[in-house]
Coordinates of C-alpha atoms in Angstrom, one line a residue:
X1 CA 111.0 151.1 86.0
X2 CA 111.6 147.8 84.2
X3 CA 109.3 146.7 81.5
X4 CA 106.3 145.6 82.5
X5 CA 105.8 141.9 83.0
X6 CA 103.4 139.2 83.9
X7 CA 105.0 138.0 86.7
X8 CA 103.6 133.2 87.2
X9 CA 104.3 130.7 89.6
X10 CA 105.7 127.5 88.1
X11 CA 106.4 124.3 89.7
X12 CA 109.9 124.4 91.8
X13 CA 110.2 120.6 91.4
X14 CA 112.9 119.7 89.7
X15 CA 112.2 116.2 87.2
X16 CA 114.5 113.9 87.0
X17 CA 114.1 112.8 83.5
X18 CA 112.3 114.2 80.7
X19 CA 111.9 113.4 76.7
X20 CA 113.4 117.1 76.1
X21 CA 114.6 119.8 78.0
X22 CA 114.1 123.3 77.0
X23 CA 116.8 126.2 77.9
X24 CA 115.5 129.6 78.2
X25 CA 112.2 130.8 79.2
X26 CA 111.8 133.7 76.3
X27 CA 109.2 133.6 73.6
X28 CA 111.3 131.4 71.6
X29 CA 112.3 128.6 74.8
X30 CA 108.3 129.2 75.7
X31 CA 107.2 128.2 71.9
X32 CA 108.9 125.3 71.6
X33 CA 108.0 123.6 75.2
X34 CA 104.4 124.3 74.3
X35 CA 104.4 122.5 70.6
X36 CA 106.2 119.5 72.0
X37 CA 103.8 119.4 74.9
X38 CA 100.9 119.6 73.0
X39 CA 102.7 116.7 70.5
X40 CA 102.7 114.7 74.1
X41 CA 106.4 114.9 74.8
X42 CA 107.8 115.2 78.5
X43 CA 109.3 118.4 78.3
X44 CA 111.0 120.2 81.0
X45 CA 111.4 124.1 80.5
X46 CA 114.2 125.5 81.9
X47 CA 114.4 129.4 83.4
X48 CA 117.5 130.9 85.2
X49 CA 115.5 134.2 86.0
X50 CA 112.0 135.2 85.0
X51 CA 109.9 133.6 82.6
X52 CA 109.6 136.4 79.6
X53 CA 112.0 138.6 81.5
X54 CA 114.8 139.4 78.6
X55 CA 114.4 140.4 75.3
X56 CA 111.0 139.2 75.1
X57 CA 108.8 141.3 77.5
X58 CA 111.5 144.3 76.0
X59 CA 110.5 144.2 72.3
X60 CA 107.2 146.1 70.7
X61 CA 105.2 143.2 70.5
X62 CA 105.2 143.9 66.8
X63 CA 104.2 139.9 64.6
X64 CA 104.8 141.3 60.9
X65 CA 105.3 139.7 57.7
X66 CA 105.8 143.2 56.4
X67 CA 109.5 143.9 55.1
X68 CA 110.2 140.6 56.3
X69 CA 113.4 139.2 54.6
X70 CA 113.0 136.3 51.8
X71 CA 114.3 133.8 53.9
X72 CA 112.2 134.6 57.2
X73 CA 109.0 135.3 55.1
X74 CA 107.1 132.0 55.3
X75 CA 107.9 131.4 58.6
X76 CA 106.7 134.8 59.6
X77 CA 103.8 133.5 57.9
X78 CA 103.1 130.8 59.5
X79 CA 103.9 132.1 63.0
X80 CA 100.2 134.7 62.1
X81 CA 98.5 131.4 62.1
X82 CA 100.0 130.0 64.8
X83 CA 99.8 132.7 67.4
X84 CA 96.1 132.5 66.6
X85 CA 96.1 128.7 67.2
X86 CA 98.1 129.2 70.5
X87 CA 95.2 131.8 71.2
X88 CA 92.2 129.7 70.8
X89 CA 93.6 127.4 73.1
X90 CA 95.0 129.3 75.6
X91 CA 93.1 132.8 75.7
X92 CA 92.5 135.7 74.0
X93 CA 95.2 137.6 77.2
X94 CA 98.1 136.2 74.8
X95 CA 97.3 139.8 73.2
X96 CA 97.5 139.1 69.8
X97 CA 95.2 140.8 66.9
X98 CA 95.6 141.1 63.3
X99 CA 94.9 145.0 63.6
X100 CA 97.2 145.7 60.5
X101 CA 100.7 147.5 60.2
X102 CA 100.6 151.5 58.9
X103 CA 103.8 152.4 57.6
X104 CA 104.6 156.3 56.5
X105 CA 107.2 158.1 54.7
X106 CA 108.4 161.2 52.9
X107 CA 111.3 159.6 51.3
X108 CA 110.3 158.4 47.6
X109 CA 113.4 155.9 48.2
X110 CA 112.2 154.7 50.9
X111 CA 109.1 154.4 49.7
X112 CA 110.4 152.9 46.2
X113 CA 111.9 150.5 48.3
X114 CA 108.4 149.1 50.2
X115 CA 106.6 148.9 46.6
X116 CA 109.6 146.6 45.6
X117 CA 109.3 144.5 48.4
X118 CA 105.3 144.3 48.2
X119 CA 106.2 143.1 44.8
X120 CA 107.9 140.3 45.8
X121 CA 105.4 139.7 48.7
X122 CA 102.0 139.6 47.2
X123 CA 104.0 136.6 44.6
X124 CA 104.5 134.4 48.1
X125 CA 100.3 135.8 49.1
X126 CA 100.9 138.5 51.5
X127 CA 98.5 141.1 51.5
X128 CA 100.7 144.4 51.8
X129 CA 99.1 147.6 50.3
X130 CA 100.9 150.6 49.1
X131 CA 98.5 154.0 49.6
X132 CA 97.4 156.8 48.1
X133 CA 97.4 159.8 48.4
X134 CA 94.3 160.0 49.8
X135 CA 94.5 156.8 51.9
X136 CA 97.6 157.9 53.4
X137 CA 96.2 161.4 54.5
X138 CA 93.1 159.0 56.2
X139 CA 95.1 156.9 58.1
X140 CA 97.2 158.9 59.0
X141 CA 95.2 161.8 60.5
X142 CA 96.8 161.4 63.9
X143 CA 99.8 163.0 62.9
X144 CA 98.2 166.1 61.6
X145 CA 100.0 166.6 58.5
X146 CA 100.3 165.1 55.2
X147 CA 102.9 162.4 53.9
X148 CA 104.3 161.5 50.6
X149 CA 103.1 157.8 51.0
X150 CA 102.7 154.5 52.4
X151 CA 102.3 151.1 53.4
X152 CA 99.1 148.9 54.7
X153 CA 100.1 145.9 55.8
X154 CA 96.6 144.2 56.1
X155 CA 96.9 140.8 57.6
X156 CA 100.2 141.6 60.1
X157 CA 99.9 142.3 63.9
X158 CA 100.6 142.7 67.5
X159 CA 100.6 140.7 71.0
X160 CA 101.4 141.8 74.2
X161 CA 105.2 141.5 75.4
X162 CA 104.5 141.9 78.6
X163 CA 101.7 138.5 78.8
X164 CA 102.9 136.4 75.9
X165 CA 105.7 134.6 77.3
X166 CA 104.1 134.2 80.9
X167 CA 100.9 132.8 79.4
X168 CA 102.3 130.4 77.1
X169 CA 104.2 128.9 79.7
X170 CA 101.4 128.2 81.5
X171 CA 100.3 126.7 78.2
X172 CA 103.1 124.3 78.9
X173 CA 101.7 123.2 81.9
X174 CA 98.3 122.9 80.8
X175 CA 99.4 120.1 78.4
X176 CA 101.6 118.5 80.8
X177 CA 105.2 120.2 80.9
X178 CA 107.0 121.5 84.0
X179 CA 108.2 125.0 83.8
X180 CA 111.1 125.8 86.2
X181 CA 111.8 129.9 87.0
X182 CA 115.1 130.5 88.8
X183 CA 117.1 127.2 88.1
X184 CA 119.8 127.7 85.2
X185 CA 121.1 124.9 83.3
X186 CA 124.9 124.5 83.2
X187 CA 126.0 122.3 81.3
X188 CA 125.2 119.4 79.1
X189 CA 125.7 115.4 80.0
X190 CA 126.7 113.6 76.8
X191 CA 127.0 109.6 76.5
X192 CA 128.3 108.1 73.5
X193 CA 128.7 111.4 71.7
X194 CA 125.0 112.1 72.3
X195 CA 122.7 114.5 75.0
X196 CA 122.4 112.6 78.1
X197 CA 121.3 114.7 80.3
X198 CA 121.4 118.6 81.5
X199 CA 123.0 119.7 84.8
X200 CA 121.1 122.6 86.4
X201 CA 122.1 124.2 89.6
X202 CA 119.5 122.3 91.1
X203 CA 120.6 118.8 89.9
X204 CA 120.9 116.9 86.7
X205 CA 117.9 115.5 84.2
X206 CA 118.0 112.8 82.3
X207 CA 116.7 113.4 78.7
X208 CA 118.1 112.5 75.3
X209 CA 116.8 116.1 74.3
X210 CA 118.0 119.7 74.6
X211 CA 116.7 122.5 72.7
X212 CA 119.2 125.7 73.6
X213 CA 117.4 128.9 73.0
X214 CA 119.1 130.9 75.6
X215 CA 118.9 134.0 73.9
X216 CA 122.0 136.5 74.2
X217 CA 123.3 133.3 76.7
X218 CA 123.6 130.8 74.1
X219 CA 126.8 131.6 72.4
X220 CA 129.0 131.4 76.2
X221 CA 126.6 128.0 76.8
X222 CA 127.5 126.1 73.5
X223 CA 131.0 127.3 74.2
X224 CA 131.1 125.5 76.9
X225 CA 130.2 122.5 74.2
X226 CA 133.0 123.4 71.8
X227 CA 130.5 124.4 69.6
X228 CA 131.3 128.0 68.1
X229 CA 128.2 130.3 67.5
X230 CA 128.9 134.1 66.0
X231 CA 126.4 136.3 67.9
X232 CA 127.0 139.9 68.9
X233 CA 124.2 141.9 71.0
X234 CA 123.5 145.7 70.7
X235 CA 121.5 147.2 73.3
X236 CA 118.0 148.4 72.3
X237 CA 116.5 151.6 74.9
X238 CA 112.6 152.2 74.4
X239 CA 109.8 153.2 76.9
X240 CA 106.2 153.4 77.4
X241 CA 103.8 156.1 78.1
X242 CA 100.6 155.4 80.4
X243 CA 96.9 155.0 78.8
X244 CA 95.3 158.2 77.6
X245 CA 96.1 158.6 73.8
X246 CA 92.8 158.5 71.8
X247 CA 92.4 158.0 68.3
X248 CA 96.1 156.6 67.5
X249 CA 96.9 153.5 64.9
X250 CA 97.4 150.5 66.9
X251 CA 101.0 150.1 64.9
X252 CA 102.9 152.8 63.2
X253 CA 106.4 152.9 61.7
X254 CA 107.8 156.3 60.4
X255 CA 111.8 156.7 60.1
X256 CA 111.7 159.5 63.2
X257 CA 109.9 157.0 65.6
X258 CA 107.1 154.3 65.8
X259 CA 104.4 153.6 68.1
X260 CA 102.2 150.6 69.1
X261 CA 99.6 150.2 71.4
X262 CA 100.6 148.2 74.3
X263 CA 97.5 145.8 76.2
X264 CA 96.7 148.2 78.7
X265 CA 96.3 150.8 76.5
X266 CA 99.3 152.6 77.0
X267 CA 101.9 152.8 73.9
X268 CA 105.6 151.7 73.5
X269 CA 107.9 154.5 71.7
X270 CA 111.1 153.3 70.0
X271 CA 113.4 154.5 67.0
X272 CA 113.8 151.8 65.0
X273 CA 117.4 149.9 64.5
X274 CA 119.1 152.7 66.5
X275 CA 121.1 151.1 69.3
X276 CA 124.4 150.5 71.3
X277 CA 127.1 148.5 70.6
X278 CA 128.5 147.6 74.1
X279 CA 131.8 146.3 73.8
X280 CA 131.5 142.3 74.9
X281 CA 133.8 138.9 74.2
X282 CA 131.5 137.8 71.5
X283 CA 132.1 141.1 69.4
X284 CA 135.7 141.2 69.8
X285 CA 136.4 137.5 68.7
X286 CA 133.4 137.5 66.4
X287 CA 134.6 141.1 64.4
X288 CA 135.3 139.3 61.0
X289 CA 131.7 137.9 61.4
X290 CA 130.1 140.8 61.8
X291 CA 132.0 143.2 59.5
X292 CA 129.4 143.4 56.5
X293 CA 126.0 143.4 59.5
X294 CA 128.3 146.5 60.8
X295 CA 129.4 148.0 57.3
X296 CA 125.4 148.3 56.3
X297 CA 124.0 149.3 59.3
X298 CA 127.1 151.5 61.5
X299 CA 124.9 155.1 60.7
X300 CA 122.6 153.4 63.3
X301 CA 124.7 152.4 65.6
X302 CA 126.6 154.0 68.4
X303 CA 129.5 153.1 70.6
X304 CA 128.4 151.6 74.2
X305 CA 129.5 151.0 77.9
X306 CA 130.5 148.3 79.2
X307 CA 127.7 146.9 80.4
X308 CA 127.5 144.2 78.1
X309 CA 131.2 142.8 79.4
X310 CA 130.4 143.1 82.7
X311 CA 127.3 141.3 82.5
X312 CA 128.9 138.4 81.5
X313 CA 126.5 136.7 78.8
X314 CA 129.1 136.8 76.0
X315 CA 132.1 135.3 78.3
X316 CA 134.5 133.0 76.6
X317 CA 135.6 131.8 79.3
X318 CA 135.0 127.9 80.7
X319 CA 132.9 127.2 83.8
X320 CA 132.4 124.2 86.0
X321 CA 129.3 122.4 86.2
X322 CA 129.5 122.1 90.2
X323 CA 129.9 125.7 91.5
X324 CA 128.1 129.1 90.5
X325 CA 127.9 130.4 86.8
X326 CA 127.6 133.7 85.2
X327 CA 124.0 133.1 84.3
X328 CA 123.2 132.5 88.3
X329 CA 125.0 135.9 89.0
X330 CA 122.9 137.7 86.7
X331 CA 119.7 136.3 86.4
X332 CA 117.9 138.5 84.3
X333 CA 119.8 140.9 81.3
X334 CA 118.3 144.2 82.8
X335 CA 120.6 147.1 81.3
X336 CA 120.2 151.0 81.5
X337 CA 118.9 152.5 78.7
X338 CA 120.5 155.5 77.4
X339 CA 119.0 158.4 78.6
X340 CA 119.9 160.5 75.8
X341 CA 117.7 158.0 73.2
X342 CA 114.8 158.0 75.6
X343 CA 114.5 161.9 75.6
X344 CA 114.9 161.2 71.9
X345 CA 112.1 159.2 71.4
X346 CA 109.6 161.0 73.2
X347 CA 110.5 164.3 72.1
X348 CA 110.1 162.6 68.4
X349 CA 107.0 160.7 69.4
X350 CA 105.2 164.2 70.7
X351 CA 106.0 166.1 68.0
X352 CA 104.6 163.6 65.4
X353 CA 101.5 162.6 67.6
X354 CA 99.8 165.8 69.6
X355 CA 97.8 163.0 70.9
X356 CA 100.9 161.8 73.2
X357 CA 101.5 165.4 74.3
X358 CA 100.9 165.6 78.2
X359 CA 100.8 161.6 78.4
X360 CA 102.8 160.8 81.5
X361 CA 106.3 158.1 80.9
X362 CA 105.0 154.6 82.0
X363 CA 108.6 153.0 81.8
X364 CA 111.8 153.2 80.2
X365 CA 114.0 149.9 79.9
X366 CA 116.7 148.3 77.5
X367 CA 117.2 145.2 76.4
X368 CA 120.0 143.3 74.6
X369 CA 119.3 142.4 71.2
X370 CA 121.3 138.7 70.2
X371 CA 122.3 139.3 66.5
X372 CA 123.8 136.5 63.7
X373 CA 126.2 137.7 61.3
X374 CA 123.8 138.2 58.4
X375 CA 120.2 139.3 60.9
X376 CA 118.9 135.3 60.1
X377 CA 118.2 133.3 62.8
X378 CA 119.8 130.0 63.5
X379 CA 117.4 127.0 63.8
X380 CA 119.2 123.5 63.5
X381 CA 119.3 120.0 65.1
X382 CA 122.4 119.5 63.5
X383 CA 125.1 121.8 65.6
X384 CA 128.2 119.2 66.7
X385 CA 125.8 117.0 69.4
X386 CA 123.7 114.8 68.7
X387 CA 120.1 115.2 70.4
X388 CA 120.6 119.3 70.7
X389 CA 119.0 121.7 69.1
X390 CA 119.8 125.5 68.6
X391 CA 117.5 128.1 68.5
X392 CA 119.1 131.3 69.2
X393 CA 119.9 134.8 67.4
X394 CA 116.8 135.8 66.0
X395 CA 118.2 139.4 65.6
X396 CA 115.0 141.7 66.9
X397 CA 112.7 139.7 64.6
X398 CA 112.0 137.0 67.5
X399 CA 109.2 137.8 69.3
X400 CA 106.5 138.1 66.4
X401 CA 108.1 134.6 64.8
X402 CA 108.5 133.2 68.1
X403 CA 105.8 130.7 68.2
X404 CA 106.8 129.7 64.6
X405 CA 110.5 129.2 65.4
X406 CA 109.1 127.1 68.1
X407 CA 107.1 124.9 66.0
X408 CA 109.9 124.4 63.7
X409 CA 111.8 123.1 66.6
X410 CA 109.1 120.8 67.6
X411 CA 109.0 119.6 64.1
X412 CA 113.1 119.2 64.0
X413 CA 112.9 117.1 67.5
X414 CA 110.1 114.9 66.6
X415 CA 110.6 114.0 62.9
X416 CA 107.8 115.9 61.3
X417 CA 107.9 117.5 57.9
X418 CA 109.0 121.3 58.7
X419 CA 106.8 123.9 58.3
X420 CA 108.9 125.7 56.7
X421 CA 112.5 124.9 54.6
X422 CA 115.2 124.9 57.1
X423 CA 118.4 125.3 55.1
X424 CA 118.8 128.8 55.7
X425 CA 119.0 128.5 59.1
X426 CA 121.4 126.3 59.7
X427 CA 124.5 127.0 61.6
X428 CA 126.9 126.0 59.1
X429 CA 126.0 128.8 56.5
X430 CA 128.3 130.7 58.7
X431 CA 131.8 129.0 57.1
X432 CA 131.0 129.6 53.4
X433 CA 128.9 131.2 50.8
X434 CA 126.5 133.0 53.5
X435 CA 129.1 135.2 54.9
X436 CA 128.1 139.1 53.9
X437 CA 123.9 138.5 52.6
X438 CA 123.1 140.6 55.3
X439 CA 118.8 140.6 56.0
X440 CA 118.2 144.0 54.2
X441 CA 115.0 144.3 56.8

């Protein structure tokens, strides 16, 4: 099975003109309609498949400041506020709670490394606790067994994957946006050097506005702009089990697996930062990119299929506007997991919580995980074309800063002070002094 997702009917009329056009219906594409909706703009959102039905109904629903790096910190932040905003307006189904982030190890490394960063943190008013002894053999419990240490991350985390998306589109609507499921944009119109308009297999609208936050698409759509955006995806396998579990932290991290309690009261089980590295276009012509990303983290890693070429979302090569494109032949990224990992993950998960032992599989799924060189995001108006914005590579750190990336874009469009500094994710860091200060988290 699939991951679970909230599947909403949206409006199949296409607009003919609009004050900004959003491309990609994922949390980040869904965050950014609804903050310029709310700001009063005309905004058209734009989804070749399923609203939510990527990377962002296939992540652990996981909204943590907690071993954030420096330069994602204060917009990790802000996005805590934010998803509580977007909650009071649209709905406590959203999923998100501040229920706290329990992290455990036996490696005093490891461990070092947490009370270093929760240094740092507590300066910039994060409350992240490191915990002793005795706190750690509490709160841990469900495992049955004792651990060196740990981390309480207080104010951090969770919302559903599986509901956010879907309901903040409808968010877009309340406020007067259109969201459109199953109509991919392919191209951009451009007069005088600037955005004119976007072409979508169902016609063309006129706006002055595009925000691109396609996802693992982006890099093939801007290429298609002459605009050159390093991104390589590795491909992420987790899975659910059903509801039954009693007495388990809503949010656990531990080097051999993690768990989080999903809204319907089953749990997701992952290992975190292994994956596969399917070979694709954007990894073969972005390999000098992505050399120190691959140098730090290769022990995690593991060679893939060829899913990821055949899929088509890293293709170099040059479409036309007026017949079929690679994101109309695969409208929603829906890979195989590796079966290997998932046995893996649940054999890990079991043995570290007796609680999960006899819980039936829910789902297993993958999901393709859109990376930049150094694990930063990229969030910038100011790409090669005037009146676009990119918001795209957030590196498995998007869903839980989603709606602040989205405000940020908001903030970029209309001329509003950022709420957050936005030179370290502009585009450009990529051709100088940037290259190799790989996110350590």
């Amino acid at each position: 099975m699939p991951a679970p997702l909230l599947s909403i009917a949206t409006d199949p009329i296409l607009p003919a003109e609009a004050d900004c056009v959003v491309i990609g219906g994922g949390i980040v594409g869904v965050s950014a309609a609804y903050w310029l909706a709310r700001a009063g703009q005309k905004v058209v959102l734009l989804e070749k498949g399923r609203v939510g039905a990527e990377q962002s109904s296939r992540n652990w629903g996981w909204c943590r400041q907690q071993n954030r790096d420096a330069r994602e910190l204060p917009l990790s932040t802000r996005s805590l506020a934010l998803w509580e905003e977007m909650m009071a307006d649209l709905g406590p189904d959203i999923g998100f709670r501040r229920c706290g982030l329990l992290y455990l190890s036996d490696d005093a490394a490891e461990l070092e490394g947490w009370a270093a960063w929760g240094r740092f943190a507590r300066g910039e008013g994060v409350d992240t606790r490191m915990l002793t002894a005795a706190e750690t053999a509490e709160r841990a419990r469900a495992t049955g067994r004792s651990w060196q240490g740990g981390v309480w991350s207080v104010s951090d985390g969770i919302a559903d994957p599986a509901r956010a998306a879907p309901l903040i589109a409808q968010g877009v609507v309340k406020h007067g946006g259109h969201v459109i499921q199953g109509c991919a944009a392919r191209g951009i119109e451009r007069a005088g050097g600037r955005v004119s308009g976007v072409i979508t297999e169902r016609g063309t609208i006129r706006t002055g506005h595009v925000v691109v936050a396609g996802g693992a698409w982006a890099g093939s759509f801007l290429h298609q702009l002459g605009i050159a955006f390093p991104q390589a995806s590795v491909r992420s396998s987790i899975l659910s089990v059903m509801p039954g579990a009693e007495g388990l932290p809503d949010a656990l991290h531990t080097k051999g697996v993690s768990v989080t309690r999903r809204g319907d009261g089953g749990h997701t089980l992952a290992i975190s930062g292994r994956g596969s590295v399917d070979l694709t276009p954007g990894i073969v012509r972005g390999a000098r990119h992505f050399l120190p990303m691959f140098a730090k983290r290769w022990r995690s890693l593991r060679p893939g299929w060829t899913q990821g070429w055949t899929s088509g979302f890293e293709t170099r090569a040059i479409w036309a506007t007026d017949r079929e494109t690679p994101m109309e032949r695969m409208r929603v990224l829906d890979p195989a997991p590796s079966v290997p990992l998932i046995r893996e993950t649940l054999a890990r998960a079991r043995a570290l919580l007796p609680a999960l032992r006899g819980i039936p599989v829910q789902a297993s799924w993958a999901g393709f995980i859109d990376s930049t060189p150094d694990g930063v995001p990229v969030i910038d108006a100011d790409v090669g074309v005037p009146g676009l914005v990119l918001a795209a590579g957030l590196s498995g750190h998007g869903f839980g800063i989603g709606p602040g990336v989205g405000h940020l874009v908001a903030d970029l469009l209309l001329g509003r002070d950022p709420i957050t500094e936005v030179v370290q994710y502009r585009l450009n860091r990529f051709r100088g002094s940037q290259w190799g200060k790989v996110a350590k988290f």
